[in-house]
Short mmCIF file of C-alpha atoms and ligand atoms in Angstrom, two decimals:
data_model
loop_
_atom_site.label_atom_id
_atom_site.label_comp_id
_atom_site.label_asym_id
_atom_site.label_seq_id
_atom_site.Cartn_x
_atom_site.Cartn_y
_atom_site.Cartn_z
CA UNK T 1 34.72 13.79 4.15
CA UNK T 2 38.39 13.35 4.46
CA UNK T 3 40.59 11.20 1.62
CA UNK T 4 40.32 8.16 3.96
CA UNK T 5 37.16 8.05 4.91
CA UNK T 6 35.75 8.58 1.47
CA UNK T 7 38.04 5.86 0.29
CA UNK T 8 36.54 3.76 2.49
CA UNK T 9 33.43 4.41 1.57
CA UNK T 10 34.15 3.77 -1.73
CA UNK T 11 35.81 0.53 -0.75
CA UNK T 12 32.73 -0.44 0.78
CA UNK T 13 30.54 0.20 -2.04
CA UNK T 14 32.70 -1.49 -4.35
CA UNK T 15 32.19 -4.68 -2.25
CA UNK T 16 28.72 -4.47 -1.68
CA UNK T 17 28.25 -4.13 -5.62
CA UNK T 18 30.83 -7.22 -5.64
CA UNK T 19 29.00 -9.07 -3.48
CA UNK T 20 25.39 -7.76 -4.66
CA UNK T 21 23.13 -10.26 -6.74
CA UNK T 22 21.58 -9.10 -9.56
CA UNK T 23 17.89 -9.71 -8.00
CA UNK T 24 18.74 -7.86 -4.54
CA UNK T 25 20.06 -4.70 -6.89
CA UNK T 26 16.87 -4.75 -8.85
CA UNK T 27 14.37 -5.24 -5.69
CA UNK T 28 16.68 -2.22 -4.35
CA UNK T 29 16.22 -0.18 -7.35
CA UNK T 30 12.75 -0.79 -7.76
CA UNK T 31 12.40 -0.07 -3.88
CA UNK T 32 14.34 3.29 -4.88
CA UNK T 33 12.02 4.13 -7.28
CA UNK T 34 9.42 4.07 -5.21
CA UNK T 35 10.88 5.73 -2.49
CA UNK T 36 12.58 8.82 -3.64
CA UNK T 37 12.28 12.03 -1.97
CA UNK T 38 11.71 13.89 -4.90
CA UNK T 39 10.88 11.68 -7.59
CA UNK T 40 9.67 8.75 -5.86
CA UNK T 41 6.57 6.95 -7.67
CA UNK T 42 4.38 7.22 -3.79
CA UNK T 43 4.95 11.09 -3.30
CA UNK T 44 4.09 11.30 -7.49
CA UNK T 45 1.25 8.97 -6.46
CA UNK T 46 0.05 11.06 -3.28
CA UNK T 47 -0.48 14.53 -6.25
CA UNK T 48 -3.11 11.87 -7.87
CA UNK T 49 -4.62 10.85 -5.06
CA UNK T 50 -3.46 7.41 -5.40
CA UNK T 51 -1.39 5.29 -2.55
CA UNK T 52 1.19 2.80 -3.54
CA UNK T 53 3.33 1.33 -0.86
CA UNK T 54 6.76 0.77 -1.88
CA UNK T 55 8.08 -2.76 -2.61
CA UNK T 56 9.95 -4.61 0.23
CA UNK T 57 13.46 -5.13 -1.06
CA UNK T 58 13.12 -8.63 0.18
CA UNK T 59 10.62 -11.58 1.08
CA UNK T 60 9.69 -12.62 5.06
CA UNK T 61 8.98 -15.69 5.90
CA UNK T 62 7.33 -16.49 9.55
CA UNK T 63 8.14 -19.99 10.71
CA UNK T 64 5.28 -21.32 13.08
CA UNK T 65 4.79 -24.70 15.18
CA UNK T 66 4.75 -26.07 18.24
CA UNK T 67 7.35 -25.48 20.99
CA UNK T 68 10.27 -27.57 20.21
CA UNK T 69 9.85 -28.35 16.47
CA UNK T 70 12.92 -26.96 15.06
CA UNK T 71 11.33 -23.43 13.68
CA UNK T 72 15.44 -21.70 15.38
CA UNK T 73 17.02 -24.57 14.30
CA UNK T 74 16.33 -24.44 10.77
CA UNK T 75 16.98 -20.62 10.31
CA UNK T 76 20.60 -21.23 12.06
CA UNK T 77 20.66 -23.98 9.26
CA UNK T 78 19.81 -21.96 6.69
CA UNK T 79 22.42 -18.90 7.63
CA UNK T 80 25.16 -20.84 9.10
CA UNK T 81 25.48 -19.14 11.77
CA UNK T 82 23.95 -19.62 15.38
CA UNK T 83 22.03 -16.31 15.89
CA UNK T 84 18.64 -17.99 17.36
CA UNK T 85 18.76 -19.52 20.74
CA UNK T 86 17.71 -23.75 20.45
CA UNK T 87 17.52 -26.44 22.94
CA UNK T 88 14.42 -28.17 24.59
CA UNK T 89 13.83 -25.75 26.77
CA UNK T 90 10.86 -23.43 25.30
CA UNK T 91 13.43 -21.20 24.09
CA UNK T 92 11.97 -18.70 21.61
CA UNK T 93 9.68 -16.19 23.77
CA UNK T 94 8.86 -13.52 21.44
CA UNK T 95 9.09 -12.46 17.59
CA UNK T 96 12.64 -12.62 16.44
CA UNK T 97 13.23 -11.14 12.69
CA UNK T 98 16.65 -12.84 11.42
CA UNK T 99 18.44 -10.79 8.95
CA UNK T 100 21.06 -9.73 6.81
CA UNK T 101 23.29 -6.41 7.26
CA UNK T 102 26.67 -5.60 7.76
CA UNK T 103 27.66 -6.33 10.50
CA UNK T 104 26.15 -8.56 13.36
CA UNK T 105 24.18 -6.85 15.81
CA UNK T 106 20.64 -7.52 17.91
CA UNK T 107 18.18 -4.97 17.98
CA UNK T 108 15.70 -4.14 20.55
CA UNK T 109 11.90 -4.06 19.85
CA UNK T 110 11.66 -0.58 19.09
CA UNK T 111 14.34 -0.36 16.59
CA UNK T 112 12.79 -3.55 14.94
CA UNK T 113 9.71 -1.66 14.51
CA UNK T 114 11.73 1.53 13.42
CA UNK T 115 13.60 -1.52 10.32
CA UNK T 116 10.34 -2.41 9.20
CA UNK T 117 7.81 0.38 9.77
CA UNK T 118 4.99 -1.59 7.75
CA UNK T 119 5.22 -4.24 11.14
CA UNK T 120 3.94 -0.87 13.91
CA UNK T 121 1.16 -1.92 14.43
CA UNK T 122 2.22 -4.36 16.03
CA UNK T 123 2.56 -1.65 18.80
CA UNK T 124 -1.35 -2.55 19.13
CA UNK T 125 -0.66 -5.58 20.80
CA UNK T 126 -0.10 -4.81 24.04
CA UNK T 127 3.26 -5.95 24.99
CA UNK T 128 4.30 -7.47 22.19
CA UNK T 129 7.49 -5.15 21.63
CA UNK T 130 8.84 -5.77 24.64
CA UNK T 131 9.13 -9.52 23.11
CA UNK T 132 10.36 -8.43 19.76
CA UNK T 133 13.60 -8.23 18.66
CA UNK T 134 15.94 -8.21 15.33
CA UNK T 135 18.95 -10.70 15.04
CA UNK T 136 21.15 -9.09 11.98
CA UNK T 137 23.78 -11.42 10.60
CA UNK T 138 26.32 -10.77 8.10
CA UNK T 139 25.73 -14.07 6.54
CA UNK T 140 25.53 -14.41 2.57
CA UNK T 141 24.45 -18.00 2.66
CA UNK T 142 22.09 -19.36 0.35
CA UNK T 143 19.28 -16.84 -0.63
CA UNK T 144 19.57 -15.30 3.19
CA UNK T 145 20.34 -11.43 1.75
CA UNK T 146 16.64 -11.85 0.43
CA UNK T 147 14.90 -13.75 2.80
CA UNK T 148 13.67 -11.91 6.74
CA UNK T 149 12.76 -14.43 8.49
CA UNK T 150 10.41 -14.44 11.08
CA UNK T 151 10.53 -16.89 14.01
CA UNK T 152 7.89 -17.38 16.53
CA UNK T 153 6.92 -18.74 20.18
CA UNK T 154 6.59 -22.17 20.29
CA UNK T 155 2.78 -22.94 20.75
CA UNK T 156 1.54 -25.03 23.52
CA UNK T 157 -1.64 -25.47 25.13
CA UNK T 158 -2.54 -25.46 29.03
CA UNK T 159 -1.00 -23.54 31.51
CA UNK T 160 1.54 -21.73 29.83
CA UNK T 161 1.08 -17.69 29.56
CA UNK T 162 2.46 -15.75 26.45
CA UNK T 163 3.28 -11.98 27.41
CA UNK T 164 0.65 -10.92 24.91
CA UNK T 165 -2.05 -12.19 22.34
CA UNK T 166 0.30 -15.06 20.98
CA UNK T 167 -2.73 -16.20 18.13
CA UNK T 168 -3.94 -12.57 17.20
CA UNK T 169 -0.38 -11.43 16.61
CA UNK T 170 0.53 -14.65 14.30
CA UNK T 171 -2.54 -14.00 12.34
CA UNK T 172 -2.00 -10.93 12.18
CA UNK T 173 2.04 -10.83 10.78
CA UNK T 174 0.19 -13.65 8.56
CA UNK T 175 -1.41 -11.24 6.43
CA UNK T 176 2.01 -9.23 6.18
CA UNK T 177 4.84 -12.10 5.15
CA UNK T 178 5.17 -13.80 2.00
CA UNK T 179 5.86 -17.53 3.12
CA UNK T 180 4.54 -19.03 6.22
CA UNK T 181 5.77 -22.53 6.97
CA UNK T 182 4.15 -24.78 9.49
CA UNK T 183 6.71 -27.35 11.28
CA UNK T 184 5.04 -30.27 13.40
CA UNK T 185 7.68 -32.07 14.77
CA UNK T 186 7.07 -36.17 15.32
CA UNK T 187 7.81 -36.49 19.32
CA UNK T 188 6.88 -33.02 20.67
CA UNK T 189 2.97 -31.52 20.89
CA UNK T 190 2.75 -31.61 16.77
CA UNK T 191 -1.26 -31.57 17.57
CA UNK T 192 -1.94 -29.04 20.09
CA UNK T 193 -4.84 -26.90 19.96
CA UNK T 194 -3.38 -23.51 19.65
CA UNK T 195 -1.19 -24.66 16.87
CA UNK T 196 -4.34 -26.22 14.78
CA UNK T 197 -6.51 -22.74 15.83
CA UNK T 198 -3.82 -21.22 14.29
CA UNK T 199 -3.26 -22.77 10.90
CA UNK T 200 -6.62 -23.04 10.28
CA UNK T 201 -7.52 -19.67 10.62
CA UNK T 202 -3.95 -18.69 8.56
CA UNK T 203 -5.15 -20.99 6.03
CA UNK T 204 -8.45 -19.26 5.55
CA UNK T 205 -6.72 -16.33 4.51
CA UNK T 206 -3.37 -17.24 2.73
CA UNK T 207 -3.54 -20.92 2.18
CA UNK T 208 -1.51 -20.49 -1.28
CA UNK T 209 1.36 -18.41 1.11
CA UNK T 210 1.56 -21.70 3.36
CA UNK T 211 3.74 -24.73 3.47
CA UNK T 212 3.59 -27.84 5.98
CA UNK T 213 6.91 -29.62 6.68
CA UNK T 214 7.41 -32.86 9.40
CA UNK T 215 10.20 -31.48 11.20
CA UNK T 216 13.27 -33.13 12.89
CA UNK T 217 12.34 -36.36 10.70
CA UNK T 218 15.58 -37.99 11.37
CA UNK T 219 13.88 -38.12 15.35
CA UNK T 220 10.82 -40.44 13.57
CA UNK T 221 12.06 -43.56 14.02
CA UNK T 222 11.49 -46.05 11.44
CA UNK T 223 10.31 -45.05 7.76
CA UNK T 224 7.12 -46.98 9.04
CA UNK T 225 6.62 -45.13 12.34
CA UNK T 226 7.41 -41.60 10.42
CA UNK T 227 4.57 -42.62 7.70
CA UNK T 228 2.38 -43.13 10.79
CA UNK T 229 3.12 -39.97 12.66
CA UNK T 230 2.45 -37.87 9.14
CA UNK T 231 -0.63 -39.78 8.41
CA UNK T 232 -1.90 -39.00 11.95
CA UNK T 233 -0.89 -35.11 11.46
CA UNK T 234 -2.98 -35.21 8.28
CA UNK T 235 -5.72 -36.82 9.47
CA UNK T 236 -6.26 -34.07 12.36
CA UNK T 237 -5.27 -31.23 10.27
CA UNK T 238 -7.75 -32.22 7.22
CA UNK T 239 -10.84 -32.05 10.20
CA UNK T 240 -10.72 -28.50 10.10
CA UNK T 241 -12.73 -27.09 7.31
CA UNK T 242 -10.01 -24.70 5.89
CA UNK T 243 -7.68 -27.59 5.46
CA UNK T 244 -9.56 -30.40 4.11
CA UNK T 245 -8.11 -30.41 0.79
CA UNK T 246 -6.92 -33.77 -0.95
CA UNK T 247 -3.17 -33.87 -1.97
CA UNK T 248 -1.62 -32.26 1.60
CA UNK T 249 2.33 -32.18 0.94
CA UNK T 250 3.80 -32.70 3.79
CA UNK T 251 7.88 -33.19 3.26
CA UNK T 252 10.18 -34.38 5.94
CA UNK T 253 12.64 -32.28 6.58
CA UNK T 254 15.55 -32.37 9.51
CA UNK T 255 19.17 -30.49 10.27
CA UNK T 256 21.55 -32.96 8.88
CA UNK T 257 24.51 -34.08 11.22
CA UNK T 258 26.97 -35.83 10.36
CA UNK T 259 27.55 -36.97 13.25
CA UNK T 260 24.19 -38.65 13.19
CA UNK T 261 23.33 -40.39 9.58
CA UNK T 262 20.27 -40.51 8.86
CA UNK T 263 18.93 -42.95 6.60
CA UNK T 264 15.05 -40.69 6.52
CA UNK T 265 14.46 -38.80 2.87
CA UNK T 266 15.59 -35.00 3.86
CA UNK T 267 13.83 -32.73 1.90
CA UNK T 268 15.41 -29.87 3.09
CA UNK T 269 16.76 -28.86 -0.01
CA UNK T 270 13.11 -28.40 -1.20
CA UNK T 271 12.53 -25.59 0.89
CA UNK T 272 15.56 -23.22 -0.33
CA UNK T 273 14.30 -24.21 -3.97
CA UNK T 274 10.91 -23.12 -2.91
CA UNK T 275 12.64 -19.79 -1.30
CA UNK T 276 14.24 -19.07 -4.44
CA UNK T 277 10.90 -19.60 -6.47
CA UNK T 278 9.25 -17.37 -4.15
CA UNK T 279 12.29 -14.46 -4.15
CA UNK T 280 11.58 -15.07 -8.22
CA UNK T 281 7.86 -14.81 -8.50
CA UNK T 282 8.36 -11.87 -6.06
CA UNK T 283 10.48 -10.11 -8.56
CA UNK T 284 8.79 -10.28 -11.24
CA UNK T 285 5.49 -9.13 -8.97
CA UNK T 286 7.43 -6.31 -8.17
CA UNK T 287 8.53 -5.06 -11.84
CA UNK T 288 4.96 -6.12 -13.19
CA UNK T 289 3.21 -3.83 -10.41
CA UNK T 290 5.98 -0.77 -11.22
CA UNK T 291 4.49 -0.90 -14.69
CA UNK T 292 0.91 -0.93 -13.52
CA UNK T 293 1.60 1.98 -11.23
CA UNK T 294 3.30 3.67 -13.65
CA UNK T 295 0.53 3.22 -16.34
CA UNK T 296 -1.79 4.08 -13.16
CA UNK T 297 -0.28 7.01 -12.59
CA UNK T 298 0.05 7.99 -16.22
CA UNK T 299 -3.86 7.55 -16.75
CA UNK T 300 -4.85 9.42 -13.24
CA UNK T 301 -2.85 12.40 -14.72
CA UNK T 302 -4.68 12.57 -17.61
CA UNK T 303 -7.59 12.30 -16.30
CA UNK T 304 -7.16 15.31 -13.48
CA UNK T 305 -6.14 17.43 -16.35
CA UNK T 306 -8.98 16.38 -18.37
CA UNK T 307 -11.30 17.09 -15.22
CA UNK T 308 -9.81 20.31 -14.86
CA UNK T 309 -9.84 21.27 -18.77
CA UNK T 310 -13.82 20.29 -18.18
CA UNK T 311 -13.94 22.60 -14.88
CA UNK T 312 -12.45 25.55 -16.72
CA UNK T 313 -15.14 25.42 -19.12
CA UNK T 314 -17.73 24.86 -16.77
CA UNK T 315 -16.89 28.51 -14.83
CA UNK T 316 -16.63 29.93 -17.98
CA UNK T 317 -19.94 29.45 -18.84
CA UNK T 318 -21.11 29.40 -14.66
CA UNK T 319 -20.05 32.74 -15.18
CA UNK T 320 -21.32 33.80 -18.44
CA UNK T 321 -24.93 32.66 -17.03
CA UNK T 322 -24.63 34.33 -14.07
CA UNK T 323 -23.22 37.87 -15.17
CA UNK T 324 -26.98 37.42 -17.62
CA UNK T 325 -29.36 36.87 -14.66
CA UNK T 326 -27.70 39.27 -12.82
CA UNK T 327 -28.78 42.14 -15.09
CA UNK T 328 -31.64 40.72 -16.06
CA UNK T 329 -32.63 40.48 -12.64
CA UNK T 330 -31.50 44.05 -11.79
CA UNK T 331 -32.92 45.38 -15.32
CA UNK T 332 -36.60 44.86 -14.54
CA UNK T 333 -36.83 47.36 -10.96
CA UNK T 334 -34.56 49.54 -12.80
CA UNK T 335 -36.28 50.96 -15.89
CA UNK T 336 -39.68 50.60 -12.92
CA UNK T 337 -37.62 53.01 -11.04
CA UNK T 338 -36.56 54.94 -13.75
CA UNK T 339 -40.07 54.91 -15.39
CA UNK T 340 -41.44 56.01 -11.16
CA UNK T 341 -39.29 58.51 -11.44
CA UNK T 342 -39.82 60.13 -14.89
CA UNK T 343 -43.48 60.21 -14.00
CA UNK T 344 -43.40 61.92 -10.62
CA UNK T 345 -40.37 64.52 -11.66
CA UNK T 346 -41.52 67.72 -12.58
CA UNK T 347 -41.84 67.76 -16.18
CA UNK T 348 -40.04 71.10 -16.39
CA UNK T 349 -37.15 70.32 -14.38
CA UNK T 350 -36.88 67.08 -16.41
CA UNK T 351 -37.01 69.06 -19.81
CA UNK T 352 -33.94 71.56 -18.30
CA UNK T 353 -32.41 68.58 -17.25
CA UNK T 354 -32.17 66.20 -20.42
CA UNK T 355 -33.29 68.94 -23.19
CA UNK T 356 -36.53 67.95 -25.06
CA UNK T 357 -35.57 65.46 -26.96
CA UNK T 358 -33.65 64.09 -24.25
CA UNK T 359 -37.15 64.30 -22.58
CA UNK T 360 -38.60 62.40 -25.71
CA UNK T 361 -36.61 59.87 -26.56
CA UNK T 362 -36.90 58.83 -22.58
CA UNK T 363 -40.70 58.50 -22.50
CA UNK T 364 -40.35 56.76 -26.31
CA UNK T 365 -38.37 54.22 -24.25
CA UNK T 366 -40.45 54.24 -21.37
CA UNK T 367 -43.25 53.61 -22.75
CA UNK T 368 -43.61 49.94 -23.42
CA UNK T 369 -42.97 49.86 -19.83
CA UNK T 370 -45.45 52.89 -18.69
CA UNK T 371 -47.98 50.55 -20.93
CA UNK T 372 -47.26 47.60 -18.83
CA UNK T 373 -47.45 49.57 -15.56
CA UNK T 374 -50.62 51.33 -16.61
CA UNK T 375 -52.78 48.38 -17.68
CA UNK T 376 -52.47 46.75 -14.01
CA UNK T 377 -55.26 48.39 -11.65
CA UNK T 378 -54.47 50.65 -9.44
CA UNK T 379 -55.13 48.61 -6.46
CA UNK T 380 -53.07 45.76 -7.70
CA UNK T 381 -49.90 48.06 -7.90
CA UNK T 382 -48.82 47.03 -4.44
CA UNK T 383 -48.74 43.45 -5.23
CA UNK T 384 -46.79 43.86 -8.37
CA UNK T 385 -44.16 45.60 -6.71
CA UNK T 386 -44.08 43.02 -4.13
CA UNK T 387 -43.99 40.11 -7.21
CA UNK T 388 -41.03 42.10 -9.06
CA UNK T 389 -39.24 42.74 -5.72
CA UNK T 390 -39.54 38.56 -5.61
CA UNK T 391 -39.03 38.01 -8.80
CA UNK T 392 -35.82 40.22 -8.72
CA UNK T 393 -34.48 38.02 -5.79
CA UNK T 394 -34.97 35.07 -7.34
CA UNK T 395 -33.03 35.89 -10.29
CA UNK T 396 -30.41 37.31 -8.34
CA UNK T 397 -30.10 34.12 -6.25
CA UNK T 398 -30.19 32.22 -9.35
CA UNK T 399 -27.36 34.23 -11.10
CA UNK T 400 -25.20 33.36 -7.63
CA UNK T 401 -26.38 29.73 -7.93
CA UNK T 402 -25.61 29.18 -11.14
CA UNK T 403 -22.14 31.32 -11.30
CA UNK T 404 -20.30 28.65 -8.33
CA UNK T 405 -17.42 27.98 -10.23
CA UNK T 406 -15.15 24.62 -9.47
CA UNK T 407 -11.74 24.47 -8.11
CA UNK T 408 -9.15 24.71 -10.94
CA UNK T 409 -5.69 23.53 -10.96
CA UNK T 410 -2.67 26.78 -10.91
CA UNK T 411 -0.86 26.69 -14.17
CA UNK T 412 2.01 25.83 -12.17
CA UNK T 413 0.60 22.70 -10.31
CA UNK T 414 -0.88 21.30 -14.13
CA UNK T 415 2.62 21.57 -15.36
CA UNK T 416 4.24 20.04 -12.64
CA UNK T 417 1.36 17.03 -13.08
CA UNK T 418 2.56 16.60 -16.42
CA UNK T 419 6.53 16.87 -15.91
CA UNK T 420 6.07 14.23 -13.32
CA UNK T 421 3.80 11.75 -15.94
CA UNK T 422 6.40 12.33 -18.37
CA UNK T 423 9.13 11.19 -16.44
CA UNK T 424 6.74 8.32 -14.85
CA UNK T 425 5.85 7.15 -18.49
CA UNK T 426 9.79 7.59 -19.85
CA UNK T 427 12.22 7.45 -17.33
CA UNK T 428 10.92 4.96 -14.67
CA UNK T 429 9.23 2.52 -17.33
CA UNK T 430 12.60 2.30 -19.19
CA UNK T 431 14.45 1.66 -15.83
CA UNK T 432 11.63 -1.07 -15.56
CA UNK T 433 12.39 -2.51 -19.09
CA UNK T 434 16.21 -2.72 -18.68
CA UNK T 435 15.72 -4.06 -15.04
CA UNK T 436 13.49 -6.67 -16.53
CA UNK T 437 16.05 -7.28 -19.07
CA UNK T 438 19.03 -8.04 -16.59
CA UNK T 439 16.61 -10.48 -14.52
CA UNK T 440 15.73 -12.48 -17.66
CA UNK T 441 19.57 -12.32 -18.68
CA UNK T 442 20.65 -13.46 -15.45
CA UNK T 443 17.56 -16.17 -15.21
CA UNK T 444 18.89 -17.44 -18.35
CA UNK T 445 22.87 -17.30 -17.69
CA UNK T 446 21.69 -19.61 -13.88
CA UNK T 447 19.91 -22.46 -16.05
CA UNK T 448 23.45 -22.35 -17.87
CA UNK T 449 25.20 -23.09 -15.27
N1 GTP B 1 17.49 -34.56 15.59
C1 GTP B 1 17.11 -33.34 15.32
N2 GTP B 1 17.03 -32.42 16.30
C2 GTP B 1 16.66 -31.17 15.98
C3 GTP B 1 16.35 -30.80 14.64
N3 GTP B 1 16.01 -29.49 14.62
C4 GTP B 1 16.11 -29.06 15.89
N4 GTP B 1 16.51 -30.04 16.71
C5 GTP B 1 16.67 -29.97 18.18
O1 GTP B 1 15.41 -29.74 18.76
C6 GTP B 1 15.51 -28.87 19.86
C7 GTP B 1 14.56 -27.70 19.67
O2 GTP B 1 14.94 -26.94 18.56
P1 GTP B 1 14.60 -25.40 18.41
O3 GTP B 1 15.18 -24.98 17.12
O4 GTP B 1 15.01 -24.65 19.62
O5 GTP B 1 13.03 -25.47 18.33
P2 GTP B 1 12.01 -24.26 18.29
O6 GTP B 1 10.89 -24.70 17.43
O7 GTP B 1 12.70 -23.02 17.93
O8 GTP B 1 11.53 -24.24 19.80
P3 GTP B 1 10.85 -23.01 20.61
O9 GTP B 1 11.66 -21.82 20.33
O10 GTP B 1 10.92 -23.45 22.01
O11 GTP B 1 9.49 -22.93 20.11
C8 GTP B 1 16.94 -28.45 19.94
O12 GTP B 1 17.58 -29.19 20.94
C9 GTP B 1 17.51 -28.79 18.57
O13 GTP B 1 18.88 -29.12 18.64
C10 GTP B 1 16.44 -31.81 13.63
O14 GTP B 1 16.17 -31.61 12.45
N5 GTP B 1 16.82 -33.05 14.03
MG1 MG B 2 12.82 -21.22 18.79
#
């Protein structure tokens, strides 16, 4: 790297620190953790057969409605800055992720999918990524460097033809984002079918992920008419099973202008709160589950190398079993053979061979055996030799049975198990506990202000 260049570099990691909020360094660091080549908690994870995903290093929010209801609008609100297309026309065609980077730039489907990796399947939906795109802004507004948002086709009913499965991919990017707001705007097609199929099917899954807003409220008319449009929204929304729940929170929300002073309650401010309480409660998720995993990972250690402290012990004794049966099983034809033999060798040639009390001491030992042999009749000799023969093969297959020995861990692998629990249990947990620390610190330092 030349002086420049690396001063540059250096420049530009001095601002991004500068300009870096405590909670997006710790949802980065924990994301890091996770993540590492080496050390990272899901290749650890993958040794104990256990799969962690890593943490996003921010929330996504998918804004759904009907065509026209403001879904653009309000993320252009939110950021500042006019990255989604708005007007009356049905303007939004296909999944646009809005977010933050540095520098501005629009990103075709594929490289979307190649951002966020946990959104391919979306490939399954055919034609889908030819509708997907990513806007990325540079803005730092509000909570925006922690939010992705999500925006989505206006819904309508009738005629009109989505590109692909419009309801089966909402419900499906449903089960993947954090927030899901509803906006039913008061003069456009706030009831249509599609949009109610929708949200009640969303709501049978992740009705605690889902807020309803009135949208472009200042567009109501009077306080009375507004009240009327809501109460008509509720009414139809509370006939579907999944939503018929008492208390529905519906706020009004709209873009002020002020140009155009509106006297309507805007409770637009609401929703960044409720951002910000999600980005929160998603923090602390995220350090609470880095301690499970590590304790997870901790215990799963222990036990492998308690499993394979058990497995040693079981060959040792496999083996101890089987080395028995196999001489016992080979001991039996033996001294027969032996005993056969003595018998039919020429007694002379035996006593030049082994001397005579060579010669003795083998009949002394024989004998029990020449006894045994003896007392079964003559006839039946065939049979018994058959039944040892057996007998012998079934001990032999027994000693192989009862010798299979289990896999064992290398001496190598076990220590490398341990060496990577000891750093999980040390290293990452304290990186947890002081990242924990600096959240609370900063939590308390923002009610200060
Ligand atoms: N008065 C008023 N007009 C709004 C508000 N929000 C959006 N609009 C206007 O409503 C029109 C539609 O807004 P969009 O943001 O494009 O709506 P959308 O939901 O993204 O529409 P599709 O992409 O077609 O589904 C635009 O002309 C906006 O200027 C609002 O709060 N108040
Ligand atoms: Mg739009």
């Amino acid at each position: 790297m030349s002086g420049r260049v690396r001063q540059r570099a250096t420049a530009n990691a001095n601002m991004d620190a500068a300009t870096t909020t405590v909670n997006e360094r710790i949802l980065r660091e924990c994301h890091a953790l996770y993540t590492d080549e080496t050390h990272g908690m899901v290749s650890i994870a993958q040794n104990v057969d256990l799969k962690l995903l890593a943490p996003r290093k921010k929330i996504t929010i998918m804004l759904i409605g009907n065509h026209s209801a403001g879904k653009s609008s309000f993320i252009n609100w939110y950021i500042e800055e006019h990255v989604q297309r708005t007007g009356v026309a049905i303007e939004t065609q296909g999944f646009s992720f809005v977010t933050s980077g540095r520098r501005r730039e629009s990103l075709t489907g594929n490289a979307t999918l190649h951002l966020y990796p946990h959104f391919q399947p979306l490939l399954d939906f055919p034609g889908v990524v030819d509708y997907l795109q990513t806007e990325v802004s540079t803005s730092k507004e509000k909570k925006f460097p922690l939010v992705t948002f999500v925006d989505t086709p206006g819904l309508v009913d009738g005629d009109m033809n989505y590109p692909f499965d419009v309801n089966e991919a909402i419900l499906w990017l449903g089960d993947l984002v954090d927030m899901i707001f509803v906006f039913f705007d008061p003069i456009g097609q706030a009831l249509c079918k599609r949009t109610l199929n929708i949200v009640e099917s969303l709501s049978a899954k992740h009705s605690e992920r889902m807020r309803f807003y009135l949208s472009k409220a200042d567009e109501a008319g009077h306080e009375s008419d507004r009240q009327r449009v809501m109460m008509q929204i509720v009414q139809e929304l509370c006939k579907r099973p999944t939503l018929n729940r008492t208390g529905f929170e519906m706020p009004t929300i709209f873009i002020p202008n002020p140009d155009k002073p509106s006297r309507c309650v805007n409770q637009i401010e609401d929703v960044c709160k409720d951002i910000e309480k999600t980005i929160t409660q998603t923090i602390q998720n995220t350090l609470n589950q880095l301690e499970k995993d590590c304790d997870e990972i901790g215990d799963l250690v222990d036990s492998k190398i308690a499993r394979d402290n058990e497995a040693r012990s079981h060959n040792l004794r496999a083996g101890t079993k089987g080395i028995l049966l196999f001489f016992l099983g080979l001991t039996l034809p033996l001294a027969l053979l032996v005993n056969l033999l003595a018998t039919s060798f020429p007694q002379k040639m035996l006593k030049d061979l082994l001397g005579l009390e060579g010669m003795e001491s083998l009949k002394l030992y024989l004998s029990p055996i020449r006894g045994f042999w003896d007392s079964i009749p003559q006839e039946y000799h065939f049979y018994a030799l058959l039944t040892l023969a057996l007998l012998t093969l079934i001990l032999l297959g027994a000693a192989k049975f009862l010798s299979r020995s289990k896999a064992t861990m290398s001496r190598k692998h076990k220590k490398k198990l341990l060496e990577q629990q000891t750093y999980v249990r040390t290293v990452v947990k304290d990186k947890k506990q002081s990242l924990y620390k600096e959240y609370l610190q900063q939590m308390v330092s923002e009610h200060d202000l």
